[in-house]
């Protein structure tokens, strides 16, 4: 079958695709970590004006929406995930008016904008928490958080055995106004991030109000931080062991993935549905099974949930095929799209994760995995800089590090700074166009060799990772078999090859990924459209390079 090109014009200025509200079912969303994307005022910290200046880049890249990591007023104890005021913007990023202007500019370019919502916890500088400290035990303000007396003699031990994800106990003891030891409060993350008590009606009302505040300003939705953590088991029972539970999941614990969260998200869905244009929420929900994740995206709850099992999967054809199939089945059962992502602000970049000690292999696999991901049915999430093939920065000096996990664990497991280094845009010296001045500051130091990875260097080079992403996203928009969908047809080729076909009435596409470390010969899947490494034709067969992926127009 001959490929039928999509001849529909791109959205006109101010016109957003998917006016029926289902745009999110096949969208490609680009995560912006604001501190590290672009610095508009030259102070070394990325900001909203820098993002506005680069929106044209994101439009030309070919994404559908932009996800902003937190921009709220914050002491920055955890990169803005410690919010002191949910209705203002931190001055280091700009103002609420800057958000409104950014949204208007993005919409004019056909881009939607979603932002982080952090409902599990706030900052210890939030007015509610400060009031709770002042008013003391038994006050209504303390009921908005988890305050408890301690255990043991003098209540000197924490109320239970829960541990913070950043190390140490998940409880910190307060000091009464008279200087005596007081109650303990719960914080699953840093002591500067007290957990809300979602049994409180005031907390529930407040977050519905916060959602409306930002939706009224044109935002298209929210990424819900720690969506699985809001509700704790009644009585806050002990976990029963002394090992910290990673965010990436494992066995269920009394503070994650409790069934009570779903009532909250059903109430949020009614808020989102009040607004036109397909406003959405996507859950950061780390769960033990895909079926548990699917509970967050039932028709009356949230719209999407991140598929972290795909992000953490090894580069192996057999395992990936099984995982992709189970993911599609779990989400299809609740009429939700599957989401796919390979990197974000909390994990090692996939170009390094796949390297196994060989950076060249890591980049080859990263390019191939990205092409595989963009061929799958559903929605894809990209993390800033992956389109440049950026590796993890592993040699940051200790004095530059800001990840609270690093600071609390004396360097253990606090590796998130390495994926948050500011982007290289242009030039041959730091900050590589991140800020206005050559040699100007950046809040984390950039590697000396990053000029070769900059946008300026890669743009127009057909062999570059940037141009691979641009080509893949353009083809994904044009090809009738790509984007939204619920299933694939698996193809059995040679061992080590992951192959599937996607069909539509107007054309079919085959994706083949060679997950082995050697070239593999196979019958030609069709007419070549795009590849991370060029296949070699040999009559009716093709030789697929090691660690590569390719798209083919099928007959």
Coordinates of C-alpha atoms in Angstrom, one line a residue:
X1 CA 0.0 0.0 0.0
X2 CA 1.3 3.4 -0.9
X3 CA 1.6 5.8 2.0
X4 CA -1.2 8.4 2.0
X5 CA 0.3 11.6 3.2
X6 CA -1.6 13.7 5.7
X7 CA -2.2 16.9 3.6
X8 CA -4.1 18.7 6.3
X9 CA -2.5 22.1 7.1
X10 CA -0.8 22.7 10.5
X11 CA -2.9 24.4 13.1
X12 CA -3.4 28.1 12.4
X13 CA -2.0 30.6 15.0
X14 CA -4.2 30.3 18.1
X15 CA -5.8 27.0 16.9
X16 CA -5.1 23.9 19.0
X17 CA -5.3 20.4 17.5
X18 CA -7.8 18.0 19.0
X19 CA -10.6 20.4 19.6
X20 CA -12.8 17.5 20.6
X21 CA -10.9 17.2 23.8
X22 CA -9.2 13.9 23.1
X23 CA -5.8 15.4 22.1
X24 CA -4.1 13.7 25.0
X25 CA -4.7 10.2 23.7
X26 CA -1.9 10.4 21.2
X27 CA 0.0 13.5 22.3
X28 CA 3.7 14.0 22.6
X29 CA 4.4 16.0 25.7
X30 CA 7.8 17.7 26.4
X31 CA 8.9 18.1 30.0
X32 CA 10.6 21.4 30.8
X33 CA 12.6 21.6 34.0
X34 CA 12.4 25.4 34.3
X35 CA 15.7 26.0 36.2
X36 CA 17.6 24.3 33.4
X37 CA 15.8 25.0 30.2
X38 CA 16.7 28.6 29.3
X39 CA 17.7 31.7 31.3
X40 CA 16.1 34.8 30.1
X41 CA 17.5 37.3 32.6
X42 CA 21.1 36.1 32.9
X43 CA 21.1 35.2 36.6
X44 CA 22.1 31.6 36.0
X45 CA 18.6 30.1 36.7
X46 CA 16.2 29.2 33.9
X47 CA 12.9 31.1 34.0
X48 CA 9.6 31.7 32.3
X49 CA 10.9 34.4 29.9
X50 CA 13.6 32.0 28.8
X51 CA 10.9 29.3 28.1
X52 CA 8.8 31.8 26.1
X53 CA 11.8 32.7 24.0
X54 CA 12.3 29.0 23.1
X55 CA 8.7 28.0 22.4
X56 CA 9.3 28.2 18.7
X57 CA 12.0 25.5 19.1
X58 CA 9.5 23.2 20.8
X59 CA 6.9 23.9 18.0
X60 CA 9.5 23.1 15.4
X61 CA 10.6 20.0 17.3
X62 CA 7.1 18.7 16.8
X63 CA 5.6 18.2 20.2
X64 CA 2.0 18.8 21.2
X65 CA 2.3 20.1 24.7
X66 CA 4.7 21.4 27.3
X67 CA 4.8 20.2 30.9
X68 CA 6.4 22.6 33.3
X69 CA 8.0 21.3 36.5
X70 CA 7.1 23.4 39.6
X71 CA 7.2 27.1 39.3
X72 CA 5.4 28.0 42.5
X73 CA 6.8 30.1 45.3
X74 CA 9.2 27.8 47.2
X75 CA 12.2 27.8 49.5
X76 CA 13.6 25.3 46.9
X77 CA 14.5 22.6 49.5
X78 CA 13.6 20.1 46.8
X79 CA 13.7 21.9 43.5
X80 CA 10.4 23.6 43.9
X81 CA 8.5 20.4 45.0
X82 CA 8.2 22.2 48.4
X83 CA 5.5 24.7 47.8
X84 CA 5.0 27.8 50.1
X85 CA 2.2 29.4 48.0
X86 CA 0.3 27.5 45.3
X87 CA -1.2 30.7 43.8
X88 CA 2.0 32.6 43.1
X89 CA 5.2 32.1 41.0
X90 CA 8.6 32.0 42.6
X91 CA 10.4 35.2 41.8
X92 CA 13.3 33.3 40.3
X93 CA 11.0 32.2 37.5
X94 CA 8.8 35.2 37.1
X95 CA 5.2 36.1 37.9
X96 CA 1.7 34.8 37.4
X97 CA 1.4 37.3 34.5
X98 CA 4.4 35.6 32.9
X99 CA 2.6 32.3 33.1
X100 CA -0.4 33.8 31.4
X101 CA 1.8 35.2 28.6
X102 CA 3.6 31.9 28.2
X103 CA 0.3 30.1 27.9
X104 CA -1.0 32.6 25.3
X105 CA 2.2 32.3 23.3
X106 CA 2.1 28.6 23.4
X107 CA -1.5 28.4 22.4
X108 CA -0.8 30.7 19.4
X109 CA 1.9 28.2 18.3
X110 CA -0.5 25.2 18.7
X111 CA 1.1 24.0 21.9
X112 CA -0.7 23.2 25.2
X113 CA 0.8 23.8 28.6
X114 CA 0.4 21.6 31.7
X115 CA 2.2 22.1 35.0
X116 CA 3.0 20.2 38.1
X117 CA 0.5 20.0 41.0
X118 CA 2.1 18.9 44.3
X119 CA -0.8 17.6 46.5
X120 CA 1.0 15.1 48.8
X121 CA 3.0 17.8 50.7
X122 CA 3.9 21.5 50.9
X123 CA 6.7 23.5 52.3
X124 CA 7.3 24.0 56.0
X125 CA 7.1 27.7 55.1
X126 CA 3.5 27.3 53.8
X127 CA 1.2 29.6 55.9
X128 CA -1.0 26.6 56.9
X129 CA 2.0 24.7 58.4
X130 CA 3.3 27.8 60.1
X131 CA -0.1 28.4 61.6
X132 CA -0.3 24.7 62.7
X133 CA 3.0 25.1 64.6
X134 CA 1.8 28.2 66.3
X135 CA -1.6 26.9 67.3
X136 CA -0.4 23.7 68.8
X137 CA -1.8 20.2 69.4
X138 CA -5.5 19.6 68.9
X139 CA -6.0 22.7 66.8
X140 CA -8.0 22.5 63.5
X141 CA -4.9 23.8 61.6
X142 CA -2.9 20.7 62.8
X143 CA -5.6 18.4 61.4
X144 CA -4.5 19.5 57.9
X145 CA -1.2 17.6 58.4
X146 CA -0.1 14.4 60.2
X147 CA 0.9 15.5 63.7
X148 CA 1.3 12.8 66.3
X149 CA 2.8 12.2 69.7
X150 CA 5.9 10.1 69.7
X151 CA 6.4 6.7 71.2
X152 CA 8.5 5.6 74.2
X153 CA 9.6 7.5 77.2
X154 CA 9.0 11.1 76.9
X155 CA 7.5 10.5 73.4
X156 CA 11.1 10.7 72.2
X157 CA 10.7 8.1 69.4
X158 CA 8.9 8.7 66.1
X159 CA 5.2 7.7 66.0
X160 CA 6.0 4.8 63.6
X161 CA 8.8 3.2 61.7
X162 CA 8.2 5.0 58.4
X163 CA 11.3 6.2 56.6
X164 CA 11.8 9.2 54.3
X165 CA 12.5 8.5 50.7
X166 CA 15.5 10.9 51.1
X167 CA 16.9 9.0 54.1
X168 CA 16.3 9.0 57.8
X169 CA 13.0 8.9 59.7
X170 CA 9.9 10.2 58.0
X171 CA 9.1 12.2 61.2
X172 CA 10.5 15.4 62.7
X173 CA 9.8 16.5 66.2
X174 CA 8.5 20.1 66.7
X175 CA 9.4 22.4 69.5
X176 CA 6.6 24.0 71.6
X177 CA 6.5 27.8 72.1
X178 CA 7.9 27.4 75.6
X179 CA 10.9 25.5 74.2
X180 CA 9.8 22.0 75.3
X181 CA 9.7 19.1 72.8
X182 CA 6.4 18.9 71.0
X183 CA 4.6 16.6 68.6
X184 CA 6.1 14.9 65.6
X185 CA 5.0 15.6 62.0
X186 CA 5.1 13.3 58.9
X187 CA 7.2 14.0 55.9
X188 CA 7.8 11.3 53.3
X189 CA 10.4 13.5 51.7
X190 CA 12.5 16.1 53.4
X191 CA 11.6 17.7 56.8
X192 CA 10.9 20.8 54.8
X193 CA 8.0 19.0 53.0
X194 CA 5.3 18.1 55.6
X195 CA 2.6 15.7 54.2
X196 CA -1.0 16.9 54.0
X197 CA -3.7 15.0 55.7
X198 CA -6.2 14.2 53.0
X199 CA -8.8 13.1 55.5
X200 CA -9.2 16.9 56.1
X201 CA -12.1 18.5 54.1
X202 CA -10.1 21.8 54.1
X203 CA -7.3 20.2 52.2
X204 CA -9.6 18.7 49.6
X205 CA -11.5 22.0 49.1
X206 CA -8.2 23.9 48.9
X207 CA -6.8 21.8 46.1
X208 CA -9.9 22.0 44.0
X209 CA -9.7 25.7 44.4
X210 CA -6.0 25.7 43.4
X211 CA -6.9 23.7 40.3
X212 CA -9.5 26.2 39.3
X213 CA -7.1 29.1 39.9
X214 CA -4.7 27.9 37.3
X215 CA -7.3 26.5 34.9
X216 CA -8.9 29.9 34.9
X217 CA -5.5 31.3 33.6
X218 CA -5.5 29.0 30.6
X219 CA -3.4 26.0 31.7
X220 CA -4.4 22.8 30.0
X221 CA -3.9 20.5 32.9
X222 CA -1.6 19.1 35.6
X223 CA 1.0 16.4 36.2
X224 CA 0.1 15.1 39.7
X225 CA 3.2 14.6 41.8
X226 CA 3.2 11.5 44.0
X227 CA -0.3 10.8 43.0
X228 CA -0.2 7.4 44.8
X229 CA 0.8 9.0 48.1
X230 CA -2.0 11.2 49.3
X231 CA -3.9 8.8 51.4
X232 CA -2.3 6.9 54.3
X233 CA -3.6 3.7 55.9
X234 CA -5.9 4.3 58.9
X235 CA -3.9 4.5 62.1
X236 CA -0.5 4.9 60.3
X237 CA 0.6 1.4 61.0
X238 CA 4.2 0.3 61.0
X239 CA 5.8 -0.9 57.8
X240 CA 7.5 -3.7 59.8
X241 CA 11.0 -3.4 58.4
X242 CA 13.8 -0.9 58.5
X243 CA 14.6 -0.6 54.8
X244 CA 13.6 2.6 53.0
X245 CA 11.0 2.0 50.3
X246 CA 12.0 3.5 46.9
X247 CA 9.6 5.7 45.0
X248 CA 9.9 3.2 42.1
X249 CA 7.7 0.9 43.9
X250 CA 7.9 -2.6 45.3
X251 CA 5.6 -4.1 47.8
X252 CA 2.6 -2.0 48.9
X253 CA 3.2 0.0 52.1
X254 CA 0.8 1.9 54.3
X255 CA 1.5 5.3 52.7
X256 CA 1.5 4.5 49.0
X257 CA -1.3 3.4 46.6
X258 CA -4.1 3.3 49.1
X259 CA -7.6 2.8 47.6
X260 CA -8.8 6.1 49.2
X261 CA -6.9 8.2 46.6
X262 CA -9.5 7.3 43.9
X263 CA -12.3 9.3 45.6
X264 CA -10.1 12.3 45.4
X265 CA -9.3 11.9 41.7
X266 CA -13.0 11.4 40.9
X267 CA -13.7 14.8 42.4
X268 CA -10.8 16.3 40.5
X269 CA -12.2 14.9 37.2
X270 CA -15.4 16.8 37.7
X271 CA -13.3 20.1 38.1
X272 CA -11.4 19.4 34.9
X273 CA -14.5 18.5 33.0
X274 CA -16.0 21.9 33.9
X275 CA -13.5 23.5 31.5
X276 CA -13.5 23.4 27.6
X277 CA -10.7 22.2 25.4
X278 CA -9.8 18.9 27.0
X279 CA -8.1 19.8 30.3
X280 CA -6.2 16.8 31.7
X281 CA -4.4 15.4 34.6
X282 CA -1.6 12.7 34.4
X283 CA -0.7 10.7 37.5
X284 CA 2.8 10.1 38.7
X285 CA 1.8 6.9 40.4
X286 CA 4.4 4.4 41.2
X287 CA 2.5 1.1 41.7
X288 CA 3.4 -2.6 42.0
X289 CA 1.4 -3.7 39.0
X290 CA 0.1 -2.2 35.7
X291 CA -3.4 -3.1 36.8
X292 CA -3.0 -1.0 39.9
X293 CA -1.8 1.9 37.7
X294 CA -4.8 1.5 35.5
X295 CA -7.1 2.2 38.5
X296 CA -5.9 5.8 38.4
X297 CA -7.2 6.3 34.8
X298 CA -10.6 4.8 34.9
X299 CA -13.2 6.9 32.9
X300 CA -14.2 9.0 35.9
X301 CA -10.7 9.6 37.3
X302 CA -7.5 11.0 35.8
X303 CA -6.6 10.9 32.1
X304 CA -3.1 9.3 32.0
X305 CA -0.7 7.6 34.3
X306 CA 3.0 7.3 33.7
X307 CA 4.3 3.9 32.7
X308 CA 7.4 3.7 34.9
X309 CA 7.8 0.0 34.2
X310 CA 8.6 0.9 30.6
X311 CA 11.1 3.5 31.7
X312 CA 13.0 1.1 33.8
X313 CA 12.8 -1.9 31.5
X314 CA 16.1 -3.4 30.2
X315 CA 17.0 -3.2 26.5
X316 CA 15.8 -6.7 25.6
X317 CA 13.4 -7.6 22.9
X318 CA 11.6 -10.5 24.8
X319 CA 11.1 -8.5 28.0
X320 CA 10.0 -5.3 26.1
X321 CA 7.5 -7.2 24.0
X322 CA 5.9 -8.7 27.1
X323 CA 5.8 -5.4 29.0
X324 CA 4.4 -3.4 26.0
X325 CA 1.7 -6.0 25.5
X326 CA 0.7 -6.1 29.2
X327 CA 0.8 -2.2 29.3
X328 CA -1.6 -1.9 26.4
X329 CA -3.9 -4.6 27.8
X330 CA -4.1 -3.0 31.3
X331 CA -4.9 0.5 30.0
X332 CA -7.3 -0.7 27.2
X333 CA -9.3 -2.4 29.9
X334 CA -10.2 1.0 31.3
X335 CA -10.4 2.9 28.0
X336 CA -7.3 4.9 28.7
X337 CA -4.2 5.5 26.5
X338 CA -0.9 4.0 27.5
X339 CA 1.9 6.5 28.1
X340 CA 5.5 5.9 27.3
X341 CA 8.6 7.7 28.6
X342 CA 12.3 7.0 28.9
X343 CA 13.6 9.8 31.0
X344 CA 12.5 12.5 33.4
X345 CA 14.0 14.9 36.1
X346 CA 14.2 12.1 38.7
X347 CA 16.1 9.3 36.9
X348 CA 19.4 8.8 35.1
X349 CA 19.1 9.9 31.4
X350 CA 18.5 6.9 29.2
X351 CA 21.5 7.6 27.0
X352 CA 23.6 6.8 30.1
X353 CA 21.3 4.2 31.6
X354 CA 21.6 2.0 28.5
X355 CA 25.4 2.5 28.1
X356 CA 26.6 -0.2 30.4
X357 CA 30.0 1.5 30.5
X358 CA 30.1 2.4 26.8
X359 CA 28.8 5.9 26.0
X360 CA 28.6 5.1 22.2
X361 CA 26.4 2.1 22.9
X362 CA 24.3 4.1 25.3
X363 CA 23.6 6.7 22.6
X364 CA 22.8 4.1 19.9
X365 CA 20.4 2.4 22.2
X366 CA 18.8 5.7 23.4
X367 CA 18.1 6.7 19.8
X368 CA 16.7 3.3 19.0
X369 CA 14.5 3.2 22.1
X370 CA 13.2 6.7 21.4
X371 CA 12.2 5.6 17.9
X372 CA 10.5 2.5 19.3
X373 CA 8.7 4.5 21.9
X374 CA 7.3 7.0 19.4
X375 CA 5.9 4.2 17.2
X376 CA 3.9 2.7 20.1
X377 CA 0.1 3.5 20.5
X378 CA -0.7 6.2 23.0
X379 CA 1.0 9.2 24.4
X380 CA 4.7 9.8 24.7
X381 CA 6.6 12.1 27.2
X382 CA 10.0 13.5 26.4
X383 CA 12.4 15.0 28.9
X384 CA 14.3 18.2 27.9
X385 CA 17.6 17.4 26.3
X386 CA 16.9 13.8 25.4
X387 CA 16.4 15.1 21.8
X388 CA 20.1 16.2 21.9
X389 CA 21.2 12.8 23.2
X390 CA 22.5 14.3 26.4
X391 CA 24.1 11.9 28.8
X392 CA 23.9 12.0 32.6
X393 CA 26.5 14.3 34.1
X394 CA 28.3 12.2 36.7
X395 CA 31.2 14.3 37.7
X396 CA 29.5 17.3 39.4
X397 CA 31.5 18.6 42.3
X398 CA 30.0 18.0 45.7
X399 CA 29.8 21.7 46.4
X400 CA 27.6 22.2 43.4
X401 CA 25.1 19.4 44.1
X402 CA 21.6 20.4 45.3
X403 CA 19.6 17.2 45.3
X404 CA 18.3 16.8 48.9
X405 CA 18.7 13.1 48.7
X406 CA 22.5 13.6 48.1
X407 CA 22.7 16.1 51.0
X408 CA 20.8 13.9 53.5
X409 CA 22.5 10.6 52.6
X410 CA 26.1 11.9 52.4
X411 CA 26.2 11.3 48.7
X412 CA 24.3 8.1 48.6
X413 CA 21.6 7.8 45.8
X414 CA 21.3 11.5 45.4
X415 CA 21.9 11.4 41.6
X416 CA 19.2 13.6 40.3
X417 CA 21.4 16.7 39.7
X418 CA 23.1 14.8 36.9
X419 CA 20.0 14.9 34.7
X420 CA 19.1 18.5 35.6
X421 CA 22.2 20.3 34.2
X422 CA 21.2 23.3 32.0
X423 CA 20.8 22.7 28.3
X424 CA 23.4 23.6 25.7
X425 CA 21.8 25.8 23.0
X426 CA 24.8 27.4 21.1
X427 CA 28.4 28.4 21.2
X428 CA 31.6 26.6 22.3
X429 CA 31.8 27.8 25.9
X430 CA 29.6 27.5 28.9
X431 CA 26.8 28.4 29.4
X432 CA 26.3 27.4 25.7
X433 CA 23.5 29.9 25.2
X434 CA 21.6 28.9 28.3
X435 CA 22.0 32.5 29.5
X436 CA 22.7 35.6 27.6
X437 CA 26.5 36.1 28.3
X438 CA 29.4 33.9 27.3
X439 CA 31.0 32.7 30.4
X440 CA 27.9 33.7 32.4
X441 CA 26.6 31.7 35.3
X442 CA 24.5 28.5 35.4
X443 CA 23.1 27.0 38.6
X444 CA 24.8 23.7 37.8
X445 CA 28.1 23.6 35.9
X446 CA 27.9 22.2 32.3
X447 CA 30.5 19.8 30.9
X448 CA 33.3 21.3 28.8
X449 CA 32.5 19.0 25.8
X450 CA 28.8 19.9 25.5
X451 CA 29.3 22.3 22.6
X452 CA 29.2 19.2 20.3
X453 CA 25.8 18.4 21.6
X454 CA 24.2 21.9 21.4
X455 CA 21.1 22.7 19.4
X456 CA 23.2 24.9 17.2
X457 CA 25.7 22.2 16.4
X458 CA 23.1 19.5 15.7
X459 CA 20.5 21.5 13.8
X460 CA 20.6 20.7 10.1
X461 CA 22.8 17.6 10.5
X462 CA 20.8 14.7 9.3
X463 CA 22.9 12.3 11.4
X464 CA 22.3 14.1 14.6
X465 CA 19.9 13.0 17.4
X466 CA 18.0 16.3 17.2
X467 CA 17.2 15.8 13.5
X468 CA 16.2 12.2 14.2
X469 CA 13.7 13.4 16.8
X470 CA 12.4 16.1 14.5
X471 CA 12.0 13.6 11.6
X472 CA 10.3 11.1 13.9
X473 CA 7.8 13.6 15.4
X474 CA 7.0 15.0 11.9
X475 CA 6.3 11.5 10.6
X476 CA 4.3 10.6 13.6
X477 CA 2.0 13.5 12.9
X478 CA 1.7 12.6 9.2
X479 CA 1.4 8.9 9.2
X480 CA -2.1 7.6 9.7
X481 CA -1.0 4.5 11.6
X482 CA 0.9 6.4 14.3
X483 CA -0.2 8.3 17.4
X484 CA -3.3 7.3 19.4
X485 CA -4.3 3.6 19.5
X486 CA -4.7 0.7 21.8
X487 CA -2.9 -2.3 20.1
X488 CA -0.2 -3.6 17.9
X489 CA 0.2 -6.7 15.8
X490 CA 3.4 -8.5 16.8
X491 CA 5.7 -9.9 14.1
X492 CA 7.9 -12.8 14.8
X493 CA 11.3 -12.2 13.2
X494 CA 14.8 -13.2 14.2
X495 CA 15.8 -13.6 17.9
X496 CA 16.7 -10.2 19.4
X497 CA 14.3 -8.3 17.1
X498 CA 11.3 -6.6 18.5
X499 CA 8.8 -6.0 15.7
X500 CA 5.2 -4.9 15.4
X501 CA 2.8 -3.5 12.9
X502 CA 0.3 -0.8 13.2
X503 CA -2.6 -0.6 10.8
X504 CA -5.0 2.1 9.7
X505 CA -7.5 2.3 6.8
X506 CA -5.0 4.7 5.1
X507 CA -1.8 3.0 5.7
X508 CA 0.3 0.6 7.8
X509 CA 3.7 0.9 9.5
X510 CA 6.1 -1.6 10.8
X511 CA 8.6 -0.8 13.6
X512 CA 11.6 -3.1 14.1
X513 CA 14.2 -2.7 16.9
X514 CA 17.4 -4.8 17.0
X515 CA 18.2 -5.0 20.7
X516 CA 21.3 -7.1 20.2
X517 CA 24.9 -6.0 20.0
X518 CA 25.4 -7.3 16.4
X519 CA 23.7 -6.8 13.0
X520 CA 20.8 -9.0 12.3
X521 CA 19.6 -10.1 8.8
X522 CA 15.8 -10.3 8.2
X523 CA 13.3 -10.2 5.3
X524 CA 12.6 -6.6 4.4
X525 CA 9.6 -5.3 6.3
X526 CA 8.7 -2.8 3.5
X527 CA 9.8 0.5 2.3
X528 CA 12.2 2.3 4.7
X529 CA 10.9 5.5 6.2
X530 CA 13.2 6.4 9.1
X531 CA 16.0 4.7 11.1
X532 CA 18.2 5.4 14.1
X533 CA 21.0 3.7 12.1
X534 CA 20.6 3.0 8.4
X535 CA 19.8 -0.6 7.4
X536 CA 21.7 -2.2 4.6
X537 CA 19.5 -3.6 1.8
X538 CA 20.5 -7.0 0.3
X539 CA 17.9 -8.1 -2.2
X540 CA 14.8 -9.1 -0.4
X541 CA 16.5 -8.9 2.9
X542 CA 18.0 -6.1 5.1
X543 CA 20.8 -6.1 7.6
X544 CA 19.7 -4.2 10.7
X545 CA 22.6 -2.6 12.6
X546 CA 23.2 -3.4 16.2
X547 CA 21.1 -1.5 18.8
X548 CA 19.0 0.2 16.2
X549 CA 15.3 0.8 15.3
X550 CA 13.6 1.6 12.0
X551 CA 10.2 2.4 10.6
X552 CA 8.9 0.9 7.4
X553 CA 5.9 1.5 5.2
X554 CA 4.1 -1.8 5.1
X555 CA 2.3 -3.3 2.1

